Coordinates of C-alpha atoms in Angstrom, one line a residue:
M1 CA 20.7 -1.2 -4.2
N2 CA 17.3 -2.9 -5.5
A3 CA 13.9 -4.4 -3.8
R4 CA 15.3 -7.2 -2.5
T5 CA 18.2 -5.2 -0.1
V6 CA 17.1 -6.3 3.4
L7 CA 18.7 -3.5 5.6
R8 CA 19.9 -4.0 9.0
I9 CA 19.3 -0.9 10.8
S10 CA 20.7 -0.6 14.3
G11 CA 21.7 2.0 17.3
D12 CA 21.3 2.4 20.6
S13 CA 19.8 5.8 19.4
P14 CA 17.4 7.3 17.6
R15 CA 20.0 9.7 15.5
R16 CA 22.2 6.3 15.6
R17 CA 19.6 4.5 14.2
G18 CA 18.3 6.9 11.1
E19 CA 22.4 7.8 10.4
D20 CA 23.0 3.7 9.8
R21 CA 20.7 4.0 7.6
G22 CA 21.3 7.0 5.7
R23 CA 24.4 5.4 4.8
Q24 CA 23.0 2.3 3.9
A25 CA 20.5 3.6 1.7
R26 CA 22.3 7.0 0.4
E27 CA 21.8 5.7 -3.1
G28 CA 19.1 4.8 -3.2
I29 CA 17.5 7.3 -1.6
R30 CA 18.9 9.9 -4.3
R31 CA 17.7 8.2 -6.7
A32 CA 13.7 8.2 -4.9
W33 CA 14.2 12.0 -4.0
Q34 CA 15.1 12.4 -7.6
V35 CA 11.7 10.4 -9.0
Y36 CA 9.0 12.5 -5.8
G37 CA 10.0 15.5 -7.1
E38 CA 8.6 15.0 -10.7
L39 CA 6.0 13.2 -9.0
F40 CA 5.4 16.5 -6.9
A41 CA 5.5 18.7 -10.5
T42 CA 3.6 15.9 -12.3
V43 CA 0.2 15.8 -9.4
A44 CA 0.3 19.8 -8.7
A45 CA 0.4 20.6 -12.8
G46 CA -2.5 17.7 -12.9
A47 CA -4.9 19.1 -10.4
S48 CA -5.9 21.7 -11.5
S49 CA -5.2 24.7 -14.9
G50 CA -2.5 27.1 -13.0
A51 CA -2.0 25.1 -10.4
R52 CA 1.7 26.1 -9.2
M53 CA 4.7 23.5 -7.7
P54 CA 3.5 23.5 -4.0
D55 CA 6.6 24.2 -1.4
V56 CA 7.3 21.2 -1.0
A57 CA 10.1 21.9 2.5
A58 CA 7.4 24.2 4.2
L59 CA 5.0 21.1 3.5
A60 CA 7.2 19.1 4.7
L61 CA 8.4 21.2 8.0
R62 CA 4.9 22.0 9.2
T63 CA 4.2 18.1 9.6
V64 CA 8.0 17.8 11.3
D65 CA 6.1 20.2 13.9
A66 CA 3.2 18.3 14.6
T67 CA 5.7 15.5 14.4
R68 CA 8.2 16.9 17.3
A69 CA 5.0 17.4 19.3
W70 CA 4.0 14.1 19.2
A71 CA 6.8 11.8 19.3
P72 CA 9.7 13.9 19.3
E73 CA 12.7 10.9 18.9
L74 CA 11.5 10.4 15.7
V75 CA 12.3 13.4 14.6
E76 CA 15.7 12.8 15.5
E77 CA 15.7 9.8 13.4
M78 CA 14.7 11.6 10.6
E79 CA 17.5 14.2 11.4
G80 CA 20.5 10.5 11.0
V81 CA 19.3 10.2 8.2
A82 CA 19.4 12.9 6.8
E83 CA 23.4 12.9 8.2
G84 CA 23.9 9.4 7.2
A85 CA 22.4 10.5 3.2
G86 CA 24.7 13.7 3.2
M87 CA 21.4 15.4 2.5
P88 CA 19.0 18.4 4.0
F89 CA 16.9 17.3 6.7
Q90 CA 14.1 19.0 4.9
T91 CA 13.9 16.0 2.1
I92 CA 14.4 13.5 4.4
A93 CA 11.1 15.1 5.8
A94 CA 9.1 14.7 2.9
L95 CA 10.1 11.7 1.8
N96 CA 8.6 10.6 5.3
A97 CA 5.7 13.3 4.9
R98 CA 5.1 11.7 0.9
T99 CA 1.1 10.6 1.5
E100 CA 0.3 14.2 2.8
I101 CA 2.2 16.2 0.1
L102 CA 0.5 14.3 -1.8
A103 CA -2.5 14.5 -0.7
E104 CA -2.1 18.4 -0.4
A105 CA -1.7 18.8 -3.6
G106 CA -4.9 16.9 -4.8
A107 CA -3.3 13.8 -6.0
P108 CA -5.4 11.2 -7.4
R109 CA -4.7 7.5 -7.4
A110 CA -5.9 5.5 -9.8
G111 CA -5.1 1.7 -7.9
E112 CA -3.9 1.1 -3.9
C113 CA -3.3 -1.6 -1.9
S114 CA -5.9 -4.3 -1.3
T115 CA -5.3 -5.9 2.3
L116 CA -7.0 -8.9 3.8
V117 CA -6.7 -10.5 7.7
R118 CA -8.2 -13.8 9.7
T119 CA -8.1 -14.6 12.5
D120 CA -9.7 -17.0 14.4
G121 CA -9.4 -20.4 16.6
A122 CA -6.2 -21.0 14.7
G123 CA -4.8 -17.4 14.7
T124 CA -4.3 -14.5 13.1
A125 CA -2.6 -13.9 10.2
G126 CA -3.0 -11.2 7.0
G127 CA -1.0 -10.0 3.7
Q128 CA -2.0 -7.6 1.4
C129 CA -0.7 -5.8 -1.8
W130 CA 1.3 -2.6 -1.8
D131 CA 0.3 -0.7 -5.1
W132 CA 2.8 1.8 -6.0
H133 CA 3.9 3.8 -8.6
E134 CA 6.6 2.0 -11.5
E135 CA 8.6 4.4 -11.6
L136 CA 9.6 3.9 -8.3
A137 CA 10.1 -0.6 -8.6
D138 CA 13.2 -0.1 -7.0
A139 CA 12.9 2.4 -4.6
W140 CA 11.9 0.3 -2.0
H141 CA 14.0 -2.4 0.5
L142 CA 12.6 -4.8 2.9
Q143 CA 14.7 -4.4 6.7
T144 CA 15.0 -5.0 10.3
V145 CA 15.5 -2.5 12.6
T146 CA 17.2 -2.9 16.0
G147 CA 17.6 -0.4 18.8
D148 CA 14.7 0.7 20.2
V149 CA 12.2 -0.4 21.9
R150 CA 11.3 -3.1 20.7
G151 CA 13.0 -4.4 17.2
F152 CA 10.8 -4.9 14.4
A153 CA 11.3 -5.8 10.1
G154 CA 9.5 -5.3 7.6
I155 CA 9.8 -3.2 4.0
T156 CA 9.6 0.1 3.8
E157 CA 10.5 2.9 0.7
H158 CA 14.0 4.3 1.0
G159 CA 14.3 7.2 3.6
I160 CA 10.7 6.1 4.8
L161 CA 11.7 4.8 8.5
A162 CA 8.4 2.5 8.3
K163 CA 5.6 1.4 6.3
I164 CA 4.2 -2.7 7.1
G165 CA 6.3 -4.8 9.2
V166 CA 6.2 -6.9 12.2
N167 CA 7.8 -7.0 16.2
D168 CA 9.1 -8.7 18.9
A169 CA 5.8 -8.3 20.6
G170 CA 3.8 -9.6 17.3
V171 CA 2.5 -7.1 16.9
G172 CA 2.7 -6.5 12.5
V173 CA 0.6 -3.3 10.8
L174 CA -1.1 -4.2 7.4
F175 CA -1.3 -0.1 5.1
N176 CA -3.6 1.1 3.0
I177 CA -3.9 4.8 2.2
L178 CA -7.5 6.3 2.1
G179 CA -8.5 10.0 1.1
H180 CA -10.8 12.6 3.2
T181 CA -12.3 15.4 2.1
G182 CA -9.9 17.4 5.2
D183 CA -6.7 15.9 4.1
A184 CA -3.4 18.3 4.6
A185 CA -0.3 18.3 5.1
T186 CA -0.3 19.0 8.5
G187 CA -0.1 16.9 10.9
V188 CA 2.0 13.3 11.7
P189 CA 2.6 11.9 8.7
V190 CA 1.0 8.4 8.3
H191 CA 4.3 6.5 7.7
L192 CA 5.9 7.7 11.3
V193 CA 2.9 6.3 12.8
A194 CA 3.7 2.5 11.6
R195 CA 6.6 3.5 12.6
Q196 CA 6.0 4.3 15.8
V197 CA 3.6 1.7 16.5
L198 CA 6.5 -0.7 15.5
G199 CA 8.8 -0.1 17.6
A200 CA 6.7 0.7 20.3
A201 CA 3.9 -1.2 20.5
G202 CA 4.5 -4.2 22.6
S203 CA 0.3 -6.0 22.5
F204 CA -3.1 -5.1 20.4
E205 CA -4.2 -2.4 22.8
E206 CA -1.3 -0.6 22.8
A207 CA -1.2 -1.0 19.1
V208 CA -4.6 0.8 19.5
D209 CA -4.0 3.4 21.7
I210 CA -1.1 4.8 19.7
L211 CA -2.5 4.9 16.3
T212 CA -6.0 6.2 18.1
S213 CA -3.8 9.0 20.2
A214 CA -1.8 10.6 16.5
P215 CA -2.5 13.9 14.8
V216 CA -3.2 13.0 11.4
S217 CA -3.8 15.6 8.7
A218 CA -3.5 12.2 5.7
S219 CA -6.2 9.3 6.1
T220 CA -5.4 6.4 6.5
V221 CA -6.5 2.6 7.6
I222 CA -3.2 0.9 9.2
T223 CA -4.4 -3.0 10.2
V224 CA -2.8 -4.7 13.4
V225 CA -2.5 -7.7 13.6
T226 CA -1.8 -9.9 16.7
A227 CA -1.7 -13.5 17.6
D228 CA -5.0 -13.7 18.2
R229 CA -6.7 -10.6 17.4
A230 CA -6.9 -7.8 14.7
A231 CA -8.7 -4.6 13.7
S232 CA -8.3 -2.1 11.1
V233 CA -7.8 1.4 13.1
E234 CA -9.0 4.2 10.4
L235 CA -7.6 7.4 10.8
A236 CA -9.2 10.8 9.3
P237 CA -8.0 14.3 10.4
G238 CA -11.4 14.7 12.4
G239 CA -10.4 11.7 14.4
S240 CA -10.5 7.6 14.0
A241 CA -11.6 4.8 14.1
V242 CA -11.5 1.4 15.0
V243 CA -13.4 -1.7 12.3
A244 CA -13.5 -5.1 13.6
P245 CA -13.1 -8.1 12.5
D246 CA -16.7 -9.7 10.6
D247 CA -18.7 -12.1 12.2
R248 CA -16.5 -15.3 10.2
G249 CA -13.5 -13.2 11.2
W250 CA -12.3 -11.8 7.8
L251 CA -10.7 -8.3 7.6
V252 CA -11.1 -6.9 4.1
R253 CA -9.5 -3.4 2.9
T254 CA -9.2 -1.3 0.3
N255 CA -9.1 2.5 -0.1
H256 CA -11.9 3.6 1.2
F257 CA -14.3 4.4 4.8
L258 CA -15.5 1.4 6.4
D259 CA -16.6 3.9 9.6
P260 CA -20.2 5.8 9.3
G261 CA -19.4 9.0 10.9
L262 CA -15.4 9.0 9.2
A263 CA -17.5 7.8 5.5
A264 CA -19.2 11.1 6.0
G265 CA -16.0 12.6 5.2
E266 CA -14.8 10.6 2.2
L267 CA -13.1 11.2 -1.4
R268 CA -10.8 8.9 -2.1
G269 CA -13.9 6.5 -3.4
R270 CA -15.9 9.7 -4.7
R271 CA -12.7 10.2 -6.9
E272 CA -12.2 6.5 -7.6
P273 CA -14.9 4.7 -7.6
E274 CA -12.5 1.0 -8.0
T275 CA -11.7 0.8 -4.1
Y276 CA -15.1 -0.4 -3.6
D277 CA -15.5 -2.8 -6.4
R278 CA -12.5 -4.3 -5.6
H279 CA -13.5 -4.4 -1.9
R280 CA -16.8 -6.3 -3.6
L281 CA -14.8 -9.0 -5.1
L282 CA -12.9 -9.9 -2.0
T283 CA -15.1 -10.2 0.9
T284 CA -17.1 -12.5 -2.8
R285 CA -13.8 -14.6 -2.1
V286 CA -13.8 -14.7 1.5
R287 CA -16.8 -15.8 1.6
E288 CA -16.9 -19.2 -0.1
H289 CA -12.9 -19.1 1.8
T290 CA -14.1 -19.0 5.6
G291 CA -13.4 -22.2 7.4
L292 CA -10.6 -22.7 4.8
L293 CA -7.1 -24.0 5.8
D294 CA -3.7 -24.3 4.6
T295 CA -0.1 -25.5 5.2
G296 CA 1.4 -21.9 3.0
L297 CA 4.6 -21.3 4.6
L298 CA 2.3 -19.3 6.7
G299 CA 2.6 -22.7 7.9
T300 CA -1.7 -24.2 9.5
G301 CA -3.4 -21.2 10.0
P302 CA -6.8 -19.1 9.0
L303 CA -5.1 -17.8 5.6
G304 CA -1.6 -20.1 4.5
T305 CA 0.1 -18.3 1.5
D306 CA -1.4 -20.0 -1.1
T307 CA -5.3 -18.4 -0.1
L308 CA -2.9 -14.9 -0.1
V309 CA -2.0 -16.3 -3.2
D310 CA -5.8 -16.9 -4.4
L311 CA -7.9 -14.7 -3.3
L312 CA -5.8 -11.2 -4.0
T313 CA -5.0 -12.3 -7.9
A314 CA -7.6 -10.8 -9.6
H315 CA -7.6 -8.4 -12.4
R316 CA -9.7 -6.2 -14.2
E317 CA -11.6 -9.2 -16.6
D318 CA -12.0 -10.8 -12.7
G319 CA -14.4 -7.6 -12.1
A320 CA -11.4 -6.0 -9.6
E321 CA -7.8 -5.3 -10.5
V322 CA -6.9 -6.3 -7.2
C323 CA -3.7 -7.6 -8.0
C324 CA -2.1 -4.0 -10.5
H325 CA -0.4 -4.2 -13.7
A326 CA 1.3 -0.6 -15.5
P327 CA 0.3 -0.1 -19.2
A328 CA 3.1 -0.7 -21.2
E329 CA 2.6 3.9 -22.3
G330 CA 2.1 6.3 -19.9
T331 CA 3.5 9.2 -18.3
L332 CA 4.3 9.4 -14.7
G333 CA 1.5 9.1 -12.3
G334 CA -0.5 6.9 -14.2
R335 CA 1.2 3.9 -14.4
W336 CA 0.2 1.5 -10.2
A337 CA 1.3 -1.4 -9.9
T338 CA 1.7 -3.8 -7.7
L339 CA 5.4 -3.9 -6.4
A340 CA 5.1 -6.1 -3.6
T341 CA 2.9 -9.1 -2.1
V342 CA 3.2 -9.3 1.3
A343 CA 2.2 -11.8 4.1
V344 CA 2.6 -11.4 7.8
D345 CA 2.2 -14.0 10.5
P346 CA 2.3 -12.3 13.8
A347 CA 2.6 -15.6 16.1
E348 CA 5.2 -16.2 14.1
R349 CA 6.8 -12.0 14.5
R350 CA 7.3 -13.0 11.0
L351 CA 6.8 -11.6 7.3
L352 CA 7.2 -13.3 3.9
V353 CA 7.5 -10.8 1.3
H354 CA 7.4 -11.2 -2.8
D355 CA 9.1 -9.5 -5.2
G356 CA 5.7 -8.5 -7.4
G357 CA 2.2 -8.6 -7.7
P358 CA 0.1 -12.0 -6.2
C359 CA 0.0 -13.6 -10.2
T360 CA 4.2 -14.0 -9.9
A361 CA 4.2 -15.5 -6.7
G362 CA 5.9 -19.4 -6.0
P363 CA 6.8 -21.1 -3.5
A364 CA 10.2 -19.9 -3.5
S365 CA 9.9 -16.5 -4.8
W366 CA 8.7 -15.7 -0.9
T367 CA 11.7 -13.9 0.5
P368 CA 11.2 -14.8 5.0
L369 CA 12.5 -12.3 7.4
T370 CA 11.9 -12.2 11.8
A371 CA 11.5 -9.9 13.8
P372 CA 14.0 -9.3 16.0
T373 CA 14.5 -8.1 19.4
R374 CA 16.2 -5.6 20.6

């Protein structure tokens, strides 16, 4: 299994969809879990002197309790994945709660995702860099999922139910991790929250309602895009906030809070202020592109792939590392890379995925995915 694999997942119940996923991704899940086990230990060892390996199973099961109270069908689906893959349930739960477990362990994030969305009279489109550990470069796949209320397409990691995607109602989600002083592994995992939106939301309003109802314990911002609307929903242990596009119709997201109330508990930006550098650079670039339409693979609209690539291709010498490259040397936990570049066109219910950073993208390098009907 490699990063370009497309899993076609189906099933008329959460458990059957999970079993189908587990069977198809069995070997990939095993490999991913080996890396995550090492990553959890590495982060714990580096968090503070004398730190011990967190009880990953206990933390994962704590998030399962919260998920079962909010959306029990997601737990059933994870149980199916475990059965289909022939792996312990707590392992699958830990993969889906990897953000929460790493937050509790005090993981530093030397890089992370950058997102751009544009909405205007021509419609809405957007995209992002997905940055993660280089050692997990082969631990993700493309997917289409049918059998839930909504069919959807997107990318995710092996064993994790969803991440970035768009559904058959034209509701898309883009994903950036945040950091708050209250982050822990006690609530519903943010990846499962994204999965719930993709599998259930039939409109912009429904997506926002799902997101703001989720009792999360680790922070993230999920940017919702539909054919004519967009907003970023910031989620944190202390609450949520909806951030609208600016007066030019742009949403620029990196890895810090924009809502003033939630920003009072900012953690990520205080530890790794490069998130502000990326935000400033991208904000400057989009102002220069306001009003520009192009005809990339997304078609004529507010943000085609050519423009997206131009905007996101920025390295340290440009003032901020939006397009991230892992150093040749280093250890697990410190080798960040842009593993994928994703563009979303909600009007067409379509994603385009480039395997790698935007600086390597070309006209023939995008893999198209269209959300299947239920």
